Amino acid sequence: MAEIHLKGLAHSYSDNPQSSADYAIHEMEHVWHQGGAYALLGPSGCGKSTLLNIISGLIKPSHGSVLFDGVEVNEIATQDRNIAQVFQFPVIYDSMTVYDNLAFPLRNMKVDKDKIDSKVKEVAHTLDLTDILHRRASNLSADAKQKISMGRGLVRDDVSAILFDEPLTVIDPNLKWKLRRQLKQIHERYNITMVYVTHDQLEASTFADKIALMYQGKIVQFGTPRELFENPNHTFVGYFIGSPGMNFLSVEKLASGNGTEFCFDGIALPLDSNQKKILNDSSSSNLKVGIRPEFIQLSAVQHPESLPCEVIHTEDLGTYKIVTVLLGQQKLKIRLGEEQQAPQKTAFATFPSQWLKIYIDEYLVDTNSGDAGDE
């Protein structure tokens, strides 16, 4: 088990990178602490798999270092890093039995036969493979093969970390929840550092204690699922996390009889004095206000500070409803509980100021201190 430190790490697939656009991974400092369960989340092409392959040694970084427990491993071969990597498609020996697949890494290490038998049976029990230990792997389902692939990493006592690269992609949706639960149980039992790469926010939030969200080769936020939901550090985090994602409104300063207002399509947003001051003090023209669909209040009758809007569409998803409204020229998503009645045609939206987030140049500003989030 190891702490993994990415120190000044950057990578380009170009032999002679000329600009930031040539980098798949932009320079970063990041630590995966020993024994943690982490998710590396982001859309296709953001650099997740590249970063994972750098950690495992399949790719040598262009700049910076990978440290395991403070020791640089840049020049250490993959097989000598004591890393187990589980890929999208199971890497197993179809001609072998399940037992022999699980035992294979230990036999290569010349482990005592009795120890091999004990460890294989322990891991098989953990992964619900006991009943098929003596079956050939070739005829097994995709989820069983993926569990064998996971088990080959778990049988080794010397594993520093297990890296999962979209491991449930080929698994039947009805079985994904079960495998996610088993992975969580495995982590709690063995206390191994685990990094789980996925594009699925549900997989990330159900597996990981902390999520690193990647965007365009950068980790734009690292935190608990709740932190990413309630305080997205970047507009992309707000957009990517949540179902649906955060609503964003580009605002501009307009003078009025009440002083400076911050408006979109000529509509003034009900901001508090501190939020207005932060926006007013900024010299940037890239000013946005964000709010989660869950936090907008929608009513058929007008209330103080509510804004009239047009209901375009209501989608009833059983346990909740998603209402699309037109406010000015902007389409907003609002999430209502199943017991709430969705208004028809004309409605009134209220934006509680405590749930309005201020973004300057795409990064969140702490309205308590006035400081923008770290880039």
Tab-separated table of C-alpha atoms in Angstrom:
chain	number	residue	atom	x	y	z
A	1	MET	CA	0.000	0.000	0.000
A	2	ALA	CA	1.359	3.385	-0.940
A	3	GLU	CA	0.848	7.120	-1.014
A	4	ILE	CA	1.032	8.260	-4.645
A	5	HIS	CA	2.317	11.784	-5.227
A	6	LEU	CA	2.191	13.401	-8.670
A	7	LYS	CA	4.831	16.122	-8.417
A	8	GLY	CA	4.967	18.812	-11.094
A	9	LEU	CA	3.556	16.233	-13.474
A	10	ALA	CA	2.772	17.049	-17.108
A	11	HIS	CA	2.625	15.018	-20.287
A	12	SER	CA	2.540	15.621	-24.024
A	13	TYR	CA	2.383	13.026	-26.770
A	14	SER	CA	4.278	15.489	-28.975
A	15	ASP	CA	8.080	15.202	-29.152
A	16	ASN	CA	8.356	18.971	-29.272
A	17	PRO	CA	5.356	20.607	-27.551
A	18	GLN	CA	5.048	24.303	-28.368
A	19	SER	CA	2.016	25.385	-26.354
A	20	SER	CA	-0.420	24.255	-23.681
A	21	ALA	CA	-2.648	22.852	-26.431
A	22	ASP	CA	0.034	20.195	-27.068
A	23	TYR	CA	-0.341	18.746	-23.546
A	24	ALA	CA	-2.688	15.899	-22.655
A	25	ILE	CA	-1.878	16.450	-18.964
A	26	HIS	CA	-1.165	19.970	-17.741
A	27	GLU	CA	1.272	20.510	-14.895
A	28	MET	CA	-0.236	19.381	-11.611
A	29	GLU	CA	0.496	18.597	-7.980
A	30	HIS	CA	-1.690	15.862	-6.564
A	31	VAL	CA	-1.591	13.256	-3.794
A	32	TRP	CA	-3.514	10.000	-3.428
A	33	HIS	CA	-3.113	9.182	0.261
A	34	GLN	CA	-2.346	5.651	1.417
A	35	GLY	CA	-5.425	3.487	1.831
A	36	GLY	CA	-7.846	5.931	0.217
A	37	ALA	CA	-10.650	5.079	-2.195
A	38	TYR	CA	-10.523	7.631	-5.004
A	39	ALA	CA	-12.301	8.243	-8.284
A	40	LEU	CA	-10.766	9.968	-11.289
A	41	LEU	CA	-13.835	11.324	-13.062
A	42	GLY	CA	-14.290	13.132	-16.336
A	43	PRO	CA	-15.515	12.978	-19.927
A	44	SER	CA	-13.798	11.046	-22.714
A	45	GLY	CA	-10.563	12.687	-23.825
A	46	CYS	CA	-9.907	14.663	-20.641
A	47	GLY	CA	-6.727	12.717	-19.758
A	48	LYS	CA	-7.984	10.176	-17.189
A	49	SER	CA	-6.497	7.047	-18.765
A	50	THR	CA	-3.258	8.851	-19.635
A	51	LEU	CA	-2.848	9.850	-15.992
A	52	LEU	CA	-3.577	6.307	-14.807
A	53	ASN	CA	-1.063	4.840	-17.262
A	54	ILE	CA	1.580	7.284	-16.026
A	55	ILE	CA	1.009	6.096	-12.453
A	56	SER	CA	1.286	2.437	-13.480
A	57	GLY	CA	4.389	3.028	-15.618
A	58	LEU	CA	2.864	2.259	-19.010
A	59	ILE	CA	3.635	5.878	-19.982
A	60	LYS	CA	6.654	7.916	-18.904
A	61	PRO	CA	5.662	11.544	-18.156
A	62	SER	CA	7.184	14.379	-20.190
A	63	HIS	CA	7.767	16.418	-17.032
A	64	GLY	CA	7.704	15.920	-13.289
A	65	SER	CA	7.743	12.854	-11.064
A	66	VAL	CA	5.604	10.026	-9.780
A	67	LEU	CA	6.456	9.213	-6.157
A	68	PHE	CA	5.395	6.113	-4.214
A	69	ASP	CA	5.815	6.773	-0.493
A	70	GLY	CA	8.255	9.563	-1.317
A	71	VAL	CA	10.391	7.484	-3.719
A	72	GLU	CA	10.469	8.476	-7.401
A	73	VAL	CA	9.403	5.606	-9.673
A	74	ASN	CA	9.722	7.271	-13.102
A	75	GLU	CA	12.458	4.854	-14.166
A	76	ILE	CA	10.963	1.775	-12.494
A	77	ALA	CA	9.263	-0.688	-14.853
A	78	THR	CA	5.550	-1.377	-14.563
A	79	GLN	CA	6.048	-4.924	-13.269
A	80	ASP	CA	8.304	-3.635	-10.484
A	81	ARG	CA	5.923	-0.953	-9.164
A	82	ASN	CA	3.652	-3.494	-7.427
A	83	ILE	CA	0.618	-1.944	-9.078
A	84	ALA	CA	-2.417	-3.976	-10.083
A	85	GLN	CA	-4.353	-2.501	-13.005
A	86	VAL	CA	-7.859	-3.580	-14.010
A	87	PHE	CA	-8.870	-2.527	-17.527
A	88	GLN	CA	-12.227	-2.077	-19.298
A	89	PHE	CA	-11.913	-5.511	-20.832
A	90	PRO	CA	-10.879	-8.350	-18.489
A	91	VAL	CA	-7.276	-9.526	-18.878
A	92	ILE	CA	-7.339	-13.193	-17.914
A	93	TYR	CA	-6.266	-16.586	-19.273
A	94	ASP	CA	-9.341	-18.181	-20.849
A	95	SER	CA	-7.730	-21.626	-21.007
A	96	MET	CA	-7.137	-21.684	-17.249
A	97	THR	CA	-9.621	-22.340	-14.464
A	98	VAL	CA	-10.721	-19.508	-12.201
A	99	TYR	CA	-8.511	-20.968	-9.462
A	100	ASP	CA	-5.434	-21.029	-11.696
A	101	ASN	CA	-6.063	-17.473	-12.900
A	102	LEU	CA	-6.152	-16.220	-9.314
A	103	ALA	CA	-3.140	-18.299	-8.317
A	104	PHE	CA	-1.013	-17.279	-11.319
A	105	PRO	CA	0.559	-14.087	-9.838
A	106	LEU	CA	1.476	-15.919	-6.619
A	107	ARG	CA	2.986	-18.871	-8.462
A	108	ASN	CA	5.176	-16.451	-10.417
A	109	MET	CA	6.381	-15.073	-7.090
A	110	LYS	CA	7.219	-18.620	-5.860
A	111	VAL	CA	4.779	-18.357	-2.970
A	112	ASP	CA	4.274	-21.478	-0.846
A	113	LYS	CA	1.516	-23.773	-2.162
A	114	ASP	CA	-0.512	-23.692	1.056
A	115	LYS	CA	-0.362	-19.897	1.174
A	116	ILE	CA	-1.533	-19.750	-2.453
A	117	ASP	CA	-4.482	-22.015	-1.700
A	118	SER	CA	-5.470	-19.990	1.356
A	119	LYS	CA	-5.209	-16.646	-0.428
A	120	VAL	CA	-7.051	-17.784	-3.560
A	121	LYS	CA	-9.958	-19.133	-1.509
A	122	GLU	CA	-10.106	-15.962	0.592
A	123	VAL	CA	-10.289	-13.714	-2.491
A	124	ALA	CA	-12.740	-16.057	-4.247
A	125	HIS	CA	-15.046	-15.845	-1.227
A	126	THR	CA	-14.822	-12.032	-1.207
A	127	LEU	CA	-15.728	-11.856	-4.902
A	128	ASP	CA	-18.391	-14.590	-4.888
A	129	LEU	CA	-16.265	-16.846	-7.111
A	130	THR	CA	-16.083	-19.879	-4.820
A	131	ASP	CA	-18.704	-21.903	-6.703
A	132	ILE	CA	-16.884	-21.553	-10.032
A	133	LEU	CA	-13.271	-21.899	-8.904
A	134	HIS	CA	-12.698	-25.031	-10.963
A	135	ARG	CA	-14.457	-23.889	-14.130
A	136	ARG	CA	-12.527	-22.692	-17.158
A	137	ALA	CA	-12.657	-18.940	-17.570
A	138	SER	CA	-13.482	-19.079	-21.290
A	139	ASN	CA	-17.187	-19.825	-20.764
A	140	LEU	CA	-17.862	-17.321	-18.010
A	141	SER	CA	-19.892	-14.110	-18.209
A	142	ALA	CA	-18.212	-10.704	-18.588
A	143	ASP	CA	-18.860	-9.762	-14.949
A	144	ALA	CA	-17.327	-13.013	-13.676
A	145	LYS	CA	-14.252	-12.455	-15.856
A	146	GLN	CA	-13.906	-8.909	-14.560
A	147	LYS	CA	-14.077	-10.177	-10.972
A	148	ILE	CA	-11.259	-12.628	-11.788
A	149	SER	CA	-9.239	-9.725	-13.166
A	150	MET	CA	-9.822	-7.799	-9.927
A	151	GLY	CA	-8.985	-10.879	-7.862
A	152	ARG	CA	-5.583	-11.262	-9.533
A	153	GLY	CA	-4.603	-7.953	-7.951
A	154	LEU	CA	-6.100	-8.733	-4.565
A	155	VAL	CA	-4.283	-12.055	-4.032
A	156	ARG	CA	-0.935	-10.293	-3.767
A	157	ASP	CA	0.059	-8.992	-0.345
A	158	ASP	CA	2.658	-6.638	-1.859
A	159	VAL	CA	0.299	-4.570	-4.018
A	160	SER	CA	0.885	-0.830	-3.510
A	161	ALA	CA	-2.338	0.221	-5.218
A	162	ILE	CA	-5.070	-1.036	-7.525
A	163	LEU	CA	-5.943	1.111	-10.524
A	164	PHE	CA	-9.312	0.591	-12.211
A	165	ASP	CA	-9.733	1.907	-15.763
A	166	GLU	CA	-13.495	1.986	-16.523
A	167	PRO	CA	-13.827	-1.560	-15.086
A	168	LEU	CA	-17.621	-1.836	-15.381
A	169	THR	CA	-17.989	-0.689	-19.001
A	170	VAL	CA	-18.749	-4.176	-20.336
A	171	ILE	CA	-20.823	-5.279	-17.336
A	172	ASP	CA	-24.578	-5.762	-17.530
A	173	PRO	CA	-26.268	-2.688	-15.957
A	174	ASN	CA	-28.210	-4.929	-13.562
A	175	LEU	CA	-24.931	-6.241	-12.114
A	176	LYS	CA	-23.021	-2.951	-11.903
A	177	TRP	CA	-24.499	-1.939	-8.538
A	178	LYS	CA	-23.466	-5.315	-7.056
A	179	LEU	CA	-19.878	-5.048	-8.290
A	180	ARG	CA	-19.609	-1.460	-7.050
A	181	ARG	CA	-20.740	-2.612	-3.617
A	182	GLN	CA	-18.210	-5.463	-3.665
A	183	LEU	CA	-15.410	-3.072	-4.593
A	184	LYS	CA	-16.341	-0.867	-1.639
A	185	GLN	CA	-16.316	-3.892	0.680
A	186	ILE	CA	-12.946	-4.968	-0.713
A	187	HIS	CA	-11.490	-1.545	-0.012
A	188	GLU	CA	-12.789	-1.557	3.552
A	189	ARG	CA	-11.416	-5.058	4.137
A	190	TYR	CA	-7.952	-4.721	2.598
A	191	ASN	CA	-7.296	-0.965	3.051
A	192	ILE	CA	-5.538	-0.779	-0.324
A	193	THR	CA	-5.074	2.525	-2.141
A	194	MET	CA	-7.577	2.404	-4.998
A	195	VAL	CA	-7.983	4.806	-7.925
A	196	TYR	CA	-11.092	4.244	-10.041
A	197	VAL	CA	-11.299	5.903	-13.467
A	198	THR	CA	-14.794	6.501	-14.828
A	199	HIS	CA	-16.927	8.932	-16.837
A	200	ASP	CA	-19.969	7.995	-14.722
A	201	GLN	CA	-20.633	10.292	-11.758
A	202	LEU	CA	-22.830	7.670	-10.064
A	203	GLU	CA	-20.006	5.114	-10.150
A	204	ALA	CA	-17.582	7.718	-8.819
A	205	SER	CA	-19.779	8.900	-5.962
A	206	THR	CA	-20.814	5.401	-4.822
A	207	PHE	CA	-17.248	4.048	-4.841
A	208	ALA	CA	-14.999	6.912	-3.790
A	209	ASP	CA	-14.433	8.825	-0.579
A	210	LYS	CA	-13.007	11.644	-2.721
A	211	ILE	CA	-13.336	12.472	-6.413
A	212	ALA	CA	-10.756	14.139	-8.655
A	213	LEU	CA	-12.683	15.706	-11.546
A	214	MET	CA	-10.625	16.196	-14.709
A	215	TYR	CA	-11.267	18.669	-17.492
A	216	GLN	CA	-8.984	19.351	-20.441
A	217	GLY	CA	-5.972	17.705	-18.827
A	218	LYS	CA	-6.388	19.338	-15.411
A	219	ILE	CA	-7.834	18.239	-12.093
A	220	VAL	CA	-10.224	21.146	-11.612
A	221	GLN	CA	-11.569	19.976	-8.241
A	222	PHE	CA	-10.708	17.325	-5.673
A	223	GLY	CA	-13.183	16.680	-2.894
A	224	THR	CA	-16.030	14.603	-1.518
A	225	PRO	CA	-19.099	13.997	-3.694
A	226	ARG	CA	-21.001	16.451	-1.520
A	227	GLU	CA	-18.343	19.161	-1.912
A	228	LEU	CA	-18.418	18.817	-5.694
A	229	PHE	CA	-22.201	19.034	-5.683
A	230	GLU	CA	-22.694	21.916	-3.260
A	231	ASN	CA	-19.609	24.014	-4.080
A	232	PRO	CA	-18.389	23.289	-7.607
A	233	ASN	CA	-15.037	25.031	-7.954
A	234	HIS	CA	-15.334	25.465	-11.721
A	235	THR	CA	-18.266	25.888	-14.077
A	236	PHE	CA	-17.423	22.540	-15.670
A	237	VAL	CA	-17.761	20.824	-12.285
A	238	GLY	CA	-21.200	22.377	-11.859
A	239	TYR	CA	-22.212	21.315	-15.350
A	240	PHE	CA	-20.809	17.763	-15.112
A	241	ILE	CA	-21.949	16.884	-11.585
A	242	GLY	CA	-25.670	16.577	-10.954
A	243	SER	CA	-28.671	15.330	-12.890
A	244	PRO	CA	-29.277	17.670	-14.559
A	245	GLY	CA	-26.221	19.858	-14.069
A	246	MET	CA	-26.033	23.371	-12.692
A	247	ASN	CA	-27.763	26.270	-14.460
A	248	PHE	CA	-25.430	29.124	-15.451
A	249	LEU	CA	-26.383	32.662	-16.407
A	250	SER	CA	-23.903	35.108	-17.924
A	251	VAL	CA	-24.493	38.478	-16.310
A	252	GLU	CA	-23.498	42.064	-17.019
A	253	LYS	CA	-23.471	45.235	-14.966
A	254	LEU	CA	-26.331	47.646	-15.516
A	255	ALA	CA	-26.858	50.928	-13.689
A	256	SER	CA	-30.292	51.449	-12.149
A	257	GLY	CA	-32.032	53.742	-9.691
A	258	ASN	CA	-31.065	51.284	-6.952
A	259	GLY	CA	-27.368	51.293	-7.946
A	260	THR	CA	-25.629	48.650	-10.025
A	261	GLU	CA	-27.646	45.556	-10.900
A	262	PHE	CA	-26.399	42.326	-12.447
A	263	CYS	CA	-28.643	41.221	-15.245
A	264	PHE	CA	-29.156	38.759	-18.053
A	265	ASP	CA	-31.508	39.636	-20.909
A	266	GLY	CA	-32.314	42.795	-18.950
A	267	ILE	CA	-33.543	40.793	-15.936
A	268	ALA	CA	-31.939	41.686	-12.589
A	269	LEU	CA	-30.934	38.741	-10.409
A	270	PRO	CA	-31.790	38.967	-6.678
A	271	LEU	CA	-28.211	38.951	-5.353
A	272	ASP	CA	-27.210	39.914	-1.829
A	273	SER	CA	-24.964	42.920	-1.174
A	274	ASN	CA	-21.777	40.863	-0.851
A	275	GLN	CA	-22.399	39.016	-4.130
A	276	LYS	CA	-23.009	42.339	-5.885
A	277	LYS	CA	-19.824	43.822	-4.441
A	278	ILE	CA	-17.700	40.891	-5.640
A	279	LEU	CA	-19.087	41.151	-9.169
A	280	ASN	CA	-18.810	44.934	-9.170
A	281	ASP	CA	-15.161	44.856	-8.043
A	282	SER	CA	-14.170	42.447	-10.815
A	283	SER	CA	-12.570	43.787	-13.990
A	284	SER	CA	-13.451	40.630	-15.917
A	285	SER	CA	-16.251	40.515	-18.480
A	286	ASN	CA	-16.677	36.756	-17.905
A	287	LEU	CA	-19.148	36.839	-15.037
A	288	LYS	CA	-21.552	33.992	-14.342
A	289	VAL	CA	-24.089	33.113	-11.686
A	290	GLY	CA	-24.844	29.420	-11.125
A	291	ILE	CA	-27.584	27.594	-9.256
A	292	ARG	CA	-28.483	23.923	-8.975
A	293	PRO	CA	-31.891	22.811	-10.394
A	294	GLU	CA	-32.699	21.444	-6.915
A	295	PHE	CA	-32.428	24.892	-5.317
A	296	ILE	CA	-34.653	26.965	-7.613
A	297	GLN	CA	-38.152	27.312	-6.176
A	298	LEU	CA	-40.987	27.157	-8.710
A	299	SER	CA	-44.553	28.245	-8.039
A	300	ALA	CA	-47.764	28.956	-9.922
A	301	VAL	CA	-48.186	32.169	-7.879
A	302	GLN	CA	-45.873	35.137	-7.543
A	303	HIS	CA	-43.796	35.680	-4.388
A	304	PRO	CA	-41.421	38.471	-3.346
A	305	GLU	CA	-38.318	38.442	-5.592
A	306	SER	CA	-39.735	35.683	-7.817
A	307	LEU	CA	-39.327	36.098	-11.577
A	308	PRO	CA	-41.992	35.233	-14.167
A	309	CYS	CA	-41.046	32.464	-16.599
A	310	GLU	CA	-42.645	30.237	-19.220
A	311	VAL	CA	-42.924	26.481	-18.636
A	312	ILE	CA	-41.706	24.729	-21.789
A	313	HIS	CA	-41.651	21.102	-20.763
A	314	THR	CA	-42.123	18.840	-17.737
A	315	GLU	CA	-40.479	15.441	-17.559
A	316	ASP	CA	-41.917	13.141	-14.883
A	317	LEU	CA	-39.227	10.652	-13.798
A	318	GLY	CA	-41.257	9.010	-11.046
A	319	THR	CA	-39.363	10.050	-7.921
A	320	TYR	CA	-38.877	13.610	-9.206
A	321	LYS	CA	-39.763	15.941	-12.079
A	322	ILE	CA	-37.530	18.036	-14.310
A	323	VAL	CA	-39.206	21.243	-15.454
A	324	THR	CA	-37.676	23.290	-18.280
A	325	VAL	CA	-38.556	26.966	-18.160
A	326	LEU	CA	-37.746	29.966	-20.329
A	327	LEU	CA	-36.573	32.987	-18.341
A	328	GLY	CA	-35.785	35.853	-20.666
A	329	GLN	CA	-34.059	34.000	-23.492
A	330	GLN	CA	-32.449	31.435	-21.180
A	331	LYS	CA	-33.630	27.862	-20.698
A	332	LEU	CA	-33.289	26.673	-17.099
A	333	LYS	CA	-33.782	23.244	-15.561
A	334	ILE	CA	-35.652	22.998	-12.244
A	335	ARG	CA	-35.954	19.796	-10.220
A	336	LEU	CA	-39.153	19.227	-8.245
A	337	GLY	CA	-40.006	16.445	-5.790
A	338	GLU	CA	-42.530	13.832	-6.841
A	339	GLU	CA	-45.162	15.327	-4.521
A	340	GLN	CA	-44.804	18.824	-6.040
A	341	GLN	CA	-47.240	19.918	-8.730
A	342	ALA	CA	-45.519	21.379	-11.797
A	343	PRO	CA	-47.074	24.686	-12.900
A	344	GLN	CA	-48.509	24.984	-16.409
A	345	LYS	CA	-47.583	27.691	-18.935
A	346	THR	CA	-46.733	30.701	-16.732
A	347	ALA	CA	-44.780	30.143	-13.497
A	348	PHE	CA	-42.630	32.093	-11.047
A	349	ALA	CA	-39.053	31.149	-10.172
A	350	THR	CA	-37.310	32.171	-6.968
A	351	PHE	CA	-33.503	32.058	-6.591
A	352	PRO	CA	-32.478	31.840	-2.898
A	353	SER	CA	-29.283	33.901	-2.603
A	354	GLN	CA	-27.585	31.320	-0.345
A	355	TRP	CA	-27.619	28.843	-3.267
A	356	LEU	CA	-26.444	31.297	-5.923
A	357	LYS	CA	-22.772	30.787	-6.805
A	358	ILE	CA	-20.568	33.477	-8.332
A	359	TYR	CA	-18.061	32.508	-11.052
A	360	ILE	CA	-15.426	34.832	-12.469
A	361	ASP	CA	-13.444	33.537	-15.459
A	362	GLU	CA	-15.158	30.163	-14.902
A	363	TYR	CA	-13.854	29.706	-11.321
A	364	LEU	CA	-15.935	29.898	-8.157
A	365	VAL	CA	-15.516	32.925	-5.925
A	366	ASP	CA	-15.837	32.407	-2.199
A	367	THR	CA	-18.452	35.004	-1.325
A	368	ASN	CA	-17.300	34.966	2.303
A	369	SER	CA	-13.758	35.999	1.460
A	370	GLY	CA	-14.035	37.276	-2.105
A	371	ASP	CA	-11.276	34.900	-3.293
A	372	ALA	CA	-11.580	32.954	-6.514
A	373	GLY	CA	-10.997	29.199	-6.481
A	374	ASP	CA	-7.519	27.910	-7.261
A	375	GLU	CA	-6.702	27.160	-10.830
